[in-house]
PDB file of C-alpha atoms and ligand atoms in Angstrom:
ATOM      1  CA  ARG A   1      13.381   8.712  -1.763  1.00 73.00           C
ATOM      2  CA  LEU A   2      15.793  10.176   0.806  1.00 80.00           C
ATOM      3  CA  TYR A   3      14.724  11.533   4.158  1.00 82.00           C
ATOM      4  CA  GLU A   4      16.468  13.595   6.795  1.00 77.00           C
ATOM      5  CA  ARG A   5      16.819  11.412   9.871  1.00 70.00           C
ATOM      6  CA  SER A   6      14.651  13.829  11.873  1.00 69.00           C
ATOM      7  CA  GLN A   7      11.939  13.706   9.211  1.00 87.00           C
ATOM      8  CA  LEU A   8      11.526   9.974   8.776  1.00 94.00           C
ATOM      9  CA  PRO A   9       7.828   9.589   7.953  1.00 96.00           C
ATOM     10  CA  LEU A  10       7.190   6.780  10.441  1.00 97.00           C
ATOM     11  CA  SER A  11       9.259   8.088  13.310  1.00 95.00           C
ATOM     12  CA  GLY A  12       7.323   7.733  16.571  1.00 95.00           C
ATOM     13  CA  LYS A  13       4.895   5.282  14.938  1.00 97.00           C
ATOM     14  CA  LYS A  14       4.249   1.681  15.874  1.00 98.00           C
ATOM     15  CA  VAL A  15       3.964  -0.746  12.956  1.00 98.00           C
ATOM     16  CA  VAL A  16       2.926  -4.373  13.349  1.00 98.00           C
ATOM     17  CA  VAL A  17       3.493  -6.718  10.419  1.00 98.00           C
ATOM     18  CA  THR A  18       2.300 -10.314  10.238  1.00 98.00           C
ATOM     19  CA  ALA A  19       4.287 -12.581   7.925  1.00 98.00           C
ATOM     20  CA  GLY A  20       4.462 -16.198   6.830  1.00 98.00           C
ATOM     21  CA  GLY A  21       1.837 -18.900   6.858  1.00 98.00           C
ATOM     22  CA  THR A  22       0.026 -20.259   9.875  1.00 98.00           C
ATOM     23  CA  VAL A  23       0.363 -23.908  10.853  1.00 98.00           C
ATOM     24  CA  GLU A  24      -2.693 -25.680  12.206  1.00 98.00           C
ATOM     25  CA  ARG A  25      -1.821 -28.902  13.993  1.00 98.00           C
ATOM     26  CA  ILE A  26      -3.595 -32.172  13.267  1.00 98.00           C
ATOM     27  CA  ASP A  27      -1.437 -34.334  15.532  1.00 98.00           C
ATOM     28  CA  PRO A  28       2.101 -34.054  16.946  1.00 97.00           C
ATOM     29  CA  VAL A  29       3.723 -34.722  13.566  1.00 97.00           C
ATOM     30  CA  ARG A  30       1.176 -33.379  11.053  1.00 98.00           C
ATOM     31  CA  TYR A  31      -0.370 -30.064  10.176  1.00 98.00           C
ATOM     32  CA  ILE A  32      -2.242 -27.932   7.643  1.00 97.00           C
ATOM     33  CA  SER A  33      -0.370 -24.985   6.201  1.00 97.00           C
ATOM     34  CA  ASN A  34       0.306 -23.057   2.984  1.00 95.00           C
ATOM     35  CA  ASP A  35       3.146 -21.914   0.718  1.00 92.00           C
ATOM     36  CA  SER A  36       3.735 -18.456   2.186  1.00 93.00           C
ATOM     37  CA  SER A  37       7.470 -17.822   2.686  1.00 94.00           C
ATOM     38  CA  GLY A  38       7.158 -14.618   4.705  1.00 96.00           C
ATOM     39  CA  LYS A  39       9.343 -12.633   2.267  1.00 96.00           C
ATOM     40  CA  MET A  40       6.757  -9.921   1.621  1.00 96.00           C
ATOM     41  CA  GLY A  41       6.092  -9.406   5.330  1.00 97.00           C
ATOM     42  CA  PHE A  42       9.796  -9.299   6.176  1.00 98.00           C
ATOM     43  CA  ALA A  43      10.372  -6.729   3.407  1.00 98.00           C
ATOM     44  CA  LEU A  44       7.504  -4.606   4.764  1.00 98.00           C
ATOM     45  CA  ALA A  45       8.890  -4.784   8.297  1.00 98.00           C
ATOM     46  CA  LYS A  46      12.360  -3.741   7.078  1.00 98.00           C
ATOM     47  CA  ALA A  47      10.904  -0.841   5.100  1.00 98.00           C
ATOM     48  CA  ALA A  48       8.888   0.366   8.101  1.00 98.00           C
ATOM     49  CA  HIS A  49      12.042   0.194  10.231  1.00 98.00           C
ATOM     50  CA  GLU A  50      13.997   2.193   7.634  1.00 97.00           C
ATOM     51  CA  LEU A  51      11.237   4.801   7.637  1.00 97.00           C
ATOM     52  CA  GLY A  52      11.722   5.239  11.384  1.00 97.00           C
ATOM     53  CA  ALA A  53       8.917   3.108  12.860  1.00 98.00           C
ATOM     54  CA  ASP A  54       9.026   0.964  15.967  1.00 98.00           C
ATOM     55  CA  VAL A  55       8.309  -2.387  14.304  1.00 98.00           C
ATOM     56  CA  THR A  56       7.036  -5.704  15.620  1.00 98.00           C
ATOM     57  CA  LEU A  57       7.148  -8.574  13.175  1.00 98.00           C
ATOM     58  CA  LEU A  58       4.795 -11.454  13.970  1.00 98.00           C
ATOM     59  CA  ALA A  59       6.343 -14.327  12.049  1.00 98.00           C
ATOM     60  CA  ALA A  60       4.393 -17.518  11.439  1.00 98.00           C
ATOM     61  CA  ASN A  61       6.687 -20.420  10.594  1.00 97.00           C
ATOM     62  CA  THR A  62       9.191 -18.463   8.543  1.00 97.00           C
ATOM     63  CA  HIS A  63      12.748 -19.599   7.769  1.00 96.00           C
ATOM     64  CA  LEU A  64      14.244 -16.256   6.775  1.00 97.00           C
ATOM     65  CA  PRO A  65      17.200 -14.391   8.278  1.00 96.00           C
ATOM     66  CA  LEU A  66      15.996 -12.127  11.074  1.00 95.00           C
ATOM     67  CA  PRO A  67      16.128  -8.426  10.233  1.00 93.00           C
ATOM     68  CA  ALA A  68      18.235  -6.211  12.515  1.00 93.00           C
ATOM     69  CA  GLY A  69      16.524  -3.689  14.760  1.00 93.00           C
ATOM     70  CA  ILE A  70      13.120  -5.337  14.592  1.00 97.00           C
ATOM     71  CA  ARG A  71      11.359  -7.184  17.398  1.00 97.00           C
ATOM     72  CA  VAL A  72      10.351 -10.574  16.025  1.00 98.00           C
ATOM     73  CA  VAL A  73       7.730 -12.766  17.690  1.00 98.00           C
ATOM     74  CA  HIS A  74       7.572 -16.307  16.372  1.00 98.00           C
ATOM     75  CA  LEU A  75       4.229 -18.044  16.367  1.00 98.00           C
ATOM     76  CA  GLU A  76       2.471 -20.960  14.762  1.00 98.00           C
ATOM     77  CA  SER A  77      -1.329 -20.889  14.480  1.00 98.00           C
ATOM     78  CA  ALA A  78      -4.044 -18.396  13.517  1.00 98.00           C
ATOM     79  CA  GLN A  79      -5.204 -18.264  17.139  1.00 98.00           C
ATOM     80  CA  GLU A  80      -1.669 -17.426  18.320  1.00 98.00           C
ATOM     81  CA  MET A  81      -1.432 -14.743  15.638  1.00 98.00           C
ATOM     82  CA  TYR A  82      -4.726 -13.227  16.740  1.00 98.00           C
ATOM     83  CA  ASP A  83      -3.579 -13.142  20.384  1.00 98.00           C
ATOM     84  CA  ALA A  84      -0.247 -11.574  19.384  1.00 98.00           C
ATOM     85  CA  VAL A  85      -1.893  -8.892  17.228  1.00 98.00           C
ATOM     86  CA  LEU A  86      -4.383  -8.070  19.990  1.00 98.00           C
ATOM     87  CA  ALA A  87      -1.573  -7.696  22.531  1.00 97.00           C
ATOM     88  CA  GLU A  88      -0.111  -4.851  20.396  1.00 97.00           C
ATOM     89  CA  TRP A  89      -3.391  -3.430  19.138  1.00 97.00           C
ATOM     90  CA  SER A  90      -3.934  -0.466  21.467  1.00 97.00           C
ATOM     91  CA  VAL A  91      -0.517   1.014  20.608  1.00 97.00           C
ATOM     92  CA  THR A  92      -0.525   0.074  16.905  1.00 98.00           C
ATOM     93  CA  ASP A  93      -0.612   2.840  14.275  1.00 98.00           C
ATOM     94  CA  ILE A  94      -0.335   0.597  11.219  1.00 98.00           C
ATOM     95  CA  LEU A  95      -1.159  -3.108  11.000  1.00 98.00           C
ATOM     96  CA  VAL A  96      -0.048  -4.943   7.878  1.00 98.00           C
ATOM     97  CA  LYS A  97      -1.581  -8.396   7.427  1.00 98.00           C
ATOM     98  CA  ALA A  98       0.792  -9.941   4.924  1.00 97.00           C
ATOM     99  CA  ALA A  99       0.516 -13.394   6.516  1.00 98.00           C
ATOM    100  CA  ALA A 100      -1.403 -16.208   4.878  1.00 97.00           C
ATOM    101  CA  VAL A 101      -3.753 -17.359   7.614  1.00 98.00           C
ATOM    102  CA  ALA A 102      -5.271 -20.839   7.373  1.00 98.00           C
ATOM    103  CA  ASP A 103      -9.020 -20.452   6.909  1.00 98.00           C
ATOM    104  CA  TYR A 104      -9.704 -23.716   8.781  1.00 98.00           C
ATOM    105  CA  ARG A 105      -8.108 -25.814  11.485  1.00 98.00           C
ATOM    106  CA  ALA A 106      -8.706 -29.392  12.614  1.00 98.00           C
ATOM    107  CA  LYS A 107     -11.697 -29.593  14.925  1.00 98.00           C
ATOM    108  CA  GLU A 108      -9.894 -32.081  17.156  1.00 96.00           C
ATOM    109  CA  VAL A 109      -6.141 -31.907  17.596  1.00 97.00           C
ATOM    110  CA  SER A 110      -4.942 -35.391  18.492  1.00 96.00           C
ATOM    111  CA  ASP A 111      -2.257 -35.507  21.184  1.00 97.00           C
ATOM    112  CA  ARG A 112      -1.084 -38.834  19.753  1.00 97.00           C
ATOM    113  CA  LYS A 113       0.003 -39.631  16.220  1.00 97.00           C
ATOM    114  CA  ILE A 114      -3.087 -40.668  14.269  1.00 96.00           C
ATOM    115  CA  LYS A 115      -2.668 -44.297  13.155  1.00 95.00           C
ATOM    116  CA  LYS A 116      -3.430 -45.454   9.630  1.00 95.00           C
ATOM    117  CA  SER A 117      -6.672 -47.446   9.467  1.00 93.00           C
ATOM    118  CA  GLY A 118      -9.429 -47.498   6.793  1.00 94.00           C
ATOM    119  CA  GLU A 119      -9.191 -46.721   3.043  1.00 97.00           C
ATOM    120  CA  THR A 120     -10.420 -43.178   3.593  1.00 97.00           C
ATOM    121  CA  LEU A 121      -9.939 -40.672   6.377  1.00 94.00           C
ATOM    122  CA  THR A 122     -12.217 -37.726   7.002  1.00 94.00           C
ATOM    123  CA  LEU A 123     -10.845 -34.806   8.958  1.00 95.00           C
ATOM    124  CA  GLU A 124     -13.363 -32.368  10.316  1.00 97.00           C
ATOM    125  CA  LEU A 125     -12.241 -28.750   9.989  1.00 98.00           C
ATOM    126  CA  VAL A 126     -13.653 -25.683  11.691  1.00 98.00           C
ATOM    127  CA  LYS A 127     -13.299 -22.079  10.604  1.00 98.00           C
ATOM    128  CA  ASN A 128     -10.543 -19.931  12.097  1.00 98.00           C
ATOM    129  CA  ILE A 129     -11.261 -16.438  13.273  1.00 98.00           C
ATOM    130  CA  ASP A 130     -10.730 -13.845  10.532  1.00 98.00           C
ATOM    131  CA  ILE A 131      -8.124 -11.678  12.244  1.00 98.00           C
ATOM    132  CA  LEU A 132      -8.325  -8.775   9.825  1.00 98.00           C
ATOM    133  CA  GLU A 133     -12.109  -8.696   9.830  1.00 98.00           C
ATOM    134  CA  SER A 134     -12.219  -8.773  13.604  1.00 98.00           C
ATOM    135  CA  LEU A 135      -9.737  -5.895  13.875  1.00 97.00           C
ATOM    136  CA  GLY A 136     -11.575  -3.960  11.179  1.00 98.00           C
ATOM    137  CA  LYS A 137     -14.524  -3.930  13.570  1.00 97.00           C
ATOM    138  CA  GLN A 138     -12.380  -2.672  16.477  1.00 95.00           C
ATOM    139  CA  LYS A 139     -10.512  -0.026  14.499  1.00 95.00           C
ATOM    140  CA  THR A 140     -10.024   3.370  16.126  1.00 95.00           C
ATOM    141  CA  LYS A 141      -6.896   5.228  14.942  1.00 94.00           C
ATOM    142  CA  GLN A 142      -5.210   2.264  13.261  1.00 97.00           C
ATOM    143  CA  LEU A 143      -4.481   2.078   9.554  1.00 98.00           C
ATOM    144  CA  LEU A 144      -5.274  -1.440   8.374  1.00 98.00           C
ATOM    145  CA  ILE A 145      -3.547  -2.963   5.366  1.00 98.00           C
ATOM    146  CA  GLY A 146      -4.785  -6.279   4.011  1.00 98.00           C
ATOM    147  CA  PHE A 147      -3.517  -8.579   1.301  1.00 97.00           C
ATOM    148  CA  ALA A 148      -5.321 -10.760  -1.171  1.00 96.00           C
ATOM    149  CA  ALA A 149      -3.880 -13.467  -3.390  1.00 92.00           C
ATOM    150  CA  GLU A 150      -6.312 -14.409  -6.124  1.00 94.00           C
ATOM    151  CA  THR A 151      -6.351 -16.556  -9.243  1.00 93.00           C
ATOM    152  CA  ASN A 152      -9.294 -14.800 -10.932  1.00 95.00           C
ATOM    153  CA  ASP A 153     -11.598 -11.758 -10.670  1.00 96.00           C
ATOM    154  CA  LEU A 154      -8.888  -9.787  -8.843  1.00 95.00           C
ATOM    155  CA  GLU A 155     -10.655  -6.433  -8.580  1.00 96.00           C
ATOM    156  CA  LYS A 156     -13.979  -7.873  -7.479  1.00 97.00           C
ATOM    157  CA  TYR A 157     -12.457 -10.009  -4.705  1.00 97.00           C
ATOM    158  CA  ALA A 158     -10.036  -7.278  -3.646  1.00 98.00           C
ATOM    159  CA  MET A 159     -12.764  -4.669  -3.209  1.00 98.00           C
ATOM    160  CA  ASP A 160     -15.000  -7.177  -1.484  1.00 98.00           C
ATOM    161  CA  LYS A 161     -12.247  -7.974   1.053  1.00 98.00           C
ATOM    162  CA  LEU A 162     -11.362  -4.335   1.561  1.00 98.00           C
ATOM    163  CA  GLN A 163     -14.963  -3.486   2.416  1.00 98.00           C
ATOM    164  CA  ARG A 164     -15.780  -6.589   4.425  1.00 98.00           C
ATOM    165  CA  LYS A 165     -12.637  -6.257   6.557  1.00 98.00           C
ATOM    166  CA  ASN A 166     -12.809  -2.454   6.833  1.00 98.00           C
ATOM    167  CA  CYS A 167      -9.252  -2.037   5.457  1.00 98.00           C
ATOM    168  CA  ASP A 168      -7.700   1.277   4.468  1.00 98.00           C
ATOM    169  CA  LEU A 169      -5.508  -0.315   1.811  1.00 98.00           C
ATOM    170  CA  LEU A 170      -5.662  -3.667   0.121  1.00 98.00           C
ATOM    171  CA  ILE A 171      -2.693  -5.128  -1.749  1.00 98.00           C
ATOM    172  CA  ALA A 172      -3.880  -7.655  -4.309  1.00 97.00           C
ATOM    173  CA  ASN A 173      -1.928  -9.979  -6.521  1.00 92.00           C
ATOM    174  CA  ASP A 174      -2.920 -12.406  -9.193  1.00 89.00           C
ATOM    175  CA  VAL A 175      -0.864 -15.449  -8.232  1.00 88.00           C
ATOM    176  CA  THR A 176      -1.229 -16.987 -11.702  1.00 89.00           C
ATOM    177  CA  ARG A 177       1.050 -14.287 -13.148  1.00 88.00           C
ATOM    178  CA  GLU A 178       4.794 -14.862 -13.506  1.00 86.00           C
ATOM    179  CA  GLY A 179       6.788 -13.322 -10.642  1.00 83.00           C
ATOM    180  CA  ALA A 180       3.803 -12.766  -8.355  1.00 84.00           C
ATOM    181  CA  GLY A 181       2.851 -14.383  -5.100  1.00 78.00           C
ATOM    182  CA  PHE A 182       4.128 -17.126  -2.813  1.00 83.00           C
ATOM    183  CA  GLY A 183       7.833 -17.803  -2.428  1.00 81.00           C
ATOM    184  CA  THR A 184       9.066 -15.462  -5.182  1.00 88.00           C
ATOM    185  CA  ASP A 185      11.489 -12.548  -4.644  1.00 90.00           C
ATOM    186  CA  THR A 186       9.270 -10.265  -6.725  1.00 93.00           C
ATOM    187  CA  ASN A 187       5.639  -9.308  -6.679  1.00 92.00           C
ATOM    188  CA  LEU A 188       3.124  -7.788  -9.066  1.00 93.00           C
ATOM    189  CA  VAL A 189       0.280  -6.034  -7.317  1.00 95.00           C
ATOM    190  CA  ASN A 190      -2.627  -3.678  -7.606  1.00 97.00           C
ATOM    191  CA  ILE A 191      -3.372  -1.458  -4.635  1.00 98.00           C
ATOM    192  CA  TYR A 192      -6.929  -0.493  -3.703  1.00 98.00           C
ATOM    193  CA  ASP A 193      -8.437   1.889  -1.192  1.00 98.00           C
ATOM    194  CA  THR A 194     -12.096   2.508  -0.398  1.00 97.00           C
ATOM    195  CA  THR A 195     -12.466   4.501  -3.636  1.00 97.00           C
ATOM    196  CA  GLY A 196     -11.144   1.665  -5.827  1.00 97.00           C
ATOM    197  CA  LEU A 197      -7.868   1.061  -7.685  1.00 97.00           C
ATOM    198  CA  ILE A 198      -5.167   3.559  -6.703  1.00 98.00           C
ATOM    199  CA  GLU A 199      -1.999   1.943  -8.098  1.00 96.00           C
ATOM    200  CA  SER A 200      -1.223  -0.787 -10.567  1.00 96.00           C
ATOM    201  CA  LEU A 201       2.472  -1.413  -9.970  1.00 95.00           C
ATOM    202  CA  PRO A 202       4.941  -3.085 -12.323  1.00 94.00           C
ATOM    203  CA  LEU A 203       6.931  -6.175 -11.336  1.00 95.00           C
ATOM    204  CA  LEU A 204       9.016  -5.088  -8.333  1.00 96.00           C
ATOM    205  CA  SER A 205      11.295  -6.780  -5.851  1.00 96.00           C
ATOM    206  CA  LYS A 206       9.506  -7.442  -2.570  1.00 96.00           C
ATOM    207  CA  GLU A 207      11.995  -5.049  -0.927  1.00 97.00           C
ATOM    208  CA  GLU A 208      11.064  -2.207  -3.286  1.00 97.00           C
ATOM    209  CA  LEU A 209       7.368  -2.987  -3.028  1.00 97.00           C
ATOM    210  CA  GLY A 210       7.602  -3.066   0.776  1.00 98.00           C
ATOM    211  CA  MET A 211       9.005   0.457   0.692  1.00 98.00           C
ATOM    212  CA  ARG A 212       6.303   1.723  -1.701  1.00 98.00           C
ATOM    213  CA  ILE A 213       3.551   0.292   0.487  1.00 98.00           C
ATOM    214  CA  MET A 214       4.961   1.698   3.726  1.00 98.00           C
ATOM    215  CA  GLU A 215       5.436   5.153   2.148  1.00 97.00           C
ATOM    216  CA  LEU A 216       1.846   5.051   0.962  1.00 98.00           C
ATOM    217  CA  ALA A 217       0.706   4.047   4.450  1.00 98.00           C
ATOM    218  CA  ALA A 218       2.767   6.794   6.111  1.00 97.00           C
ATOM    219  CA  ALA A 219       1.152   9.422   3.899  1.00 97.00           C
ATOM    220  CA  ARG A 220      -2.288   8.218   4.983  1.00 97.00           C
ATOM    221  CA  LEU A 221      -1.734   8.361   8.716  1.00 95.00           C
ATOM    222  CA  PRO A 222      -3.735  10.978  10.565  1.00 87.00           C
ATOM    223  CA  GLY A 223      -1.700  14.188  10.634  1.00 80.00           C
ATOM    224  CA  ALA A 224       0.610  13.212   7.729  1.00 82.00           C
ATOM    225  CA  GLN A 225       1.698  16.040   5.415  1.00 66.00           C
ATOM    226  CA  GLU A 226       1.042  16.043   1.628  1.00 57.00           C
TER     227      GLU A 226
HETATM  228  N1  LIG B 301      -6.881 -12.970   6.978  1.00 55.47           N
HETATM  229  C1  LIG B 301      -6.958 -12.933   8.366  1.00 55.47           C
HETATM  230  N2  LIG B 301      -7.509 -13.976   9.053  1.00 55.47           N
HETATM  231  C2  LIG B 301      -7.986 -15.057   8.392  1.00 55.47           C
HETATM  232  C3  LIG B 301      -7.924 -15.108   6.982  1.00 55.47           C
HETATM  233  C4  LIG B 301      -7.353 -14.037   6.309  1.00 55.47           C
HETATM  234  O1  LIG B 301      -6.520 -11.946   8.959  1.00 55.47           O
HETATM  235  N3  LIG B 301      -8.522 -16.053   9.074  1.00 55.47           N
HETATM  236  C5  LIG B 301      -6.291 -11.825   6.275  1.00 55.47           C
HETATM  237  C6  LIG B 301      -5.017 -12.148   5.526  1.00 55.47           C
HETATM  238  O2  LIG B 301      -3.885 -11.946   6.369  1.00 55.47           O
HETATM  239  C7  LIG B 301      -5.047 -11.149   4.375  1.00 55.47           C
HETATM  240  C8  LIG B 301      -6.535 -10.947   4.124  1.00 55.47           C
HETATM  241  O3  LIG B 301      -7.206 -11.377   5.315  1.00 55.47           O
HETATM  242  O4  LIG B 301      -4.502  -9.895   4.745  1.00 55.47           O
HETATM  243  C9  LIG B 301      -7.087 -11.683   2.952  1.00 55.47           C
HETATM  244  O5  LIG B 301      -6.814 -13.063   3.074  1.00 55.47           O
HETATM  245  P1  LIG B 301      -7.501 -14.052   2.051  1.00 55.47           P
HETATM  246  O6  LIG B 301      -7.138 -15.461   2.383  1.00 55.47           O
HETATM  247  O7  LIG B 301      -7.201 -13.556   0.659  1.00 55.47           O
HETATM  248  O8  LIG B 301      -9.054 -13.756   2.352  1.00 55.47           O
HETATM  249  P2  LIG B 301     -10.241 -14.636   2.873  1.00 55.47           P
HETATM  250  O9  LIG B 301     -11.207 -13.677   3.487  1.00 55.47           O
HETATM  251  O10 LIG B 301      -9.763 -15.744   3.732  1.00 55.47           O
HETATM  252  O11 LIG B 301     -10.923 -15.167   1.559  1.00 55.47           O
HETATM  253  P3  LIG B 301     -10.612 -16.462   0.606  1.00 55.47           P
HETATM  254  O12 LIG B 301      -9.464 -17.241   1.214  1.00 55.47           O
HETATM  255  O13 LIG B 301     -11.892 -17.199   0.575  1.00 55.47           O
HETATM  256  O14 LIG B 301     -10.245 -15.848  -0.724  1.00 55.47           O
HETATM  257 CA1  LIG B 302      -8.193 -17.313   3.096  1.00 55.47          CA
END
């Protein structure tokens, strides 16, 4: 879809996108993380920028070329991501939580390399804050967009997350399907709002999907036409 420059649907809006996968340190040379590449988040940030938004991209451990015109903040852990999101929160119009946040971190982070000893090693993990859920509770004007990657019972888990985290939109993919999920250049998603399934999209490039999601978000901002 083509827009007149003066009519870009996100002009004057602040969009914050989290991308990548958090890293939770165990010791100076080891960590817990996940397979998120950050591609979906980067595509969303680029789309928001093209639609006229002022975009901040909070990138957790990504190795992708930096998009032009977008402020990028690099960070590592879930706690750092939470602090970075909160710092932008009062001026945020749309928050997109595309990042894969580690659910747990090591209870003790060793400042020295842990030495090999017995036949087994038990690491104690403690739960990280759920960033999206916490922001869902503090929501005023912000539009919140969550993601869910599932291997089964997609609709049930997606709707459960949408409600529990007080999201306006939830983008869900079944990562067992070809072309969907972590590391790929394409994605295959269903989009839910509080009423249930609103779109079941075909296999799309992450770039194209990023644009569809940001257009959908723009149309749902307070005061949007249509
Ligand atoms: N999320 C978050 N903070 C966390 C965990 C998840 O903000 N500590 C966000 C993710 O960025 C994503 C959404 O919540 O937008 C769903 O993440 P997901 O891992 O699918 O949900 P969980 O609630 O952690 O449930 P589970 O891993 O058990 O499926
Ligand atoms: Ca999780």
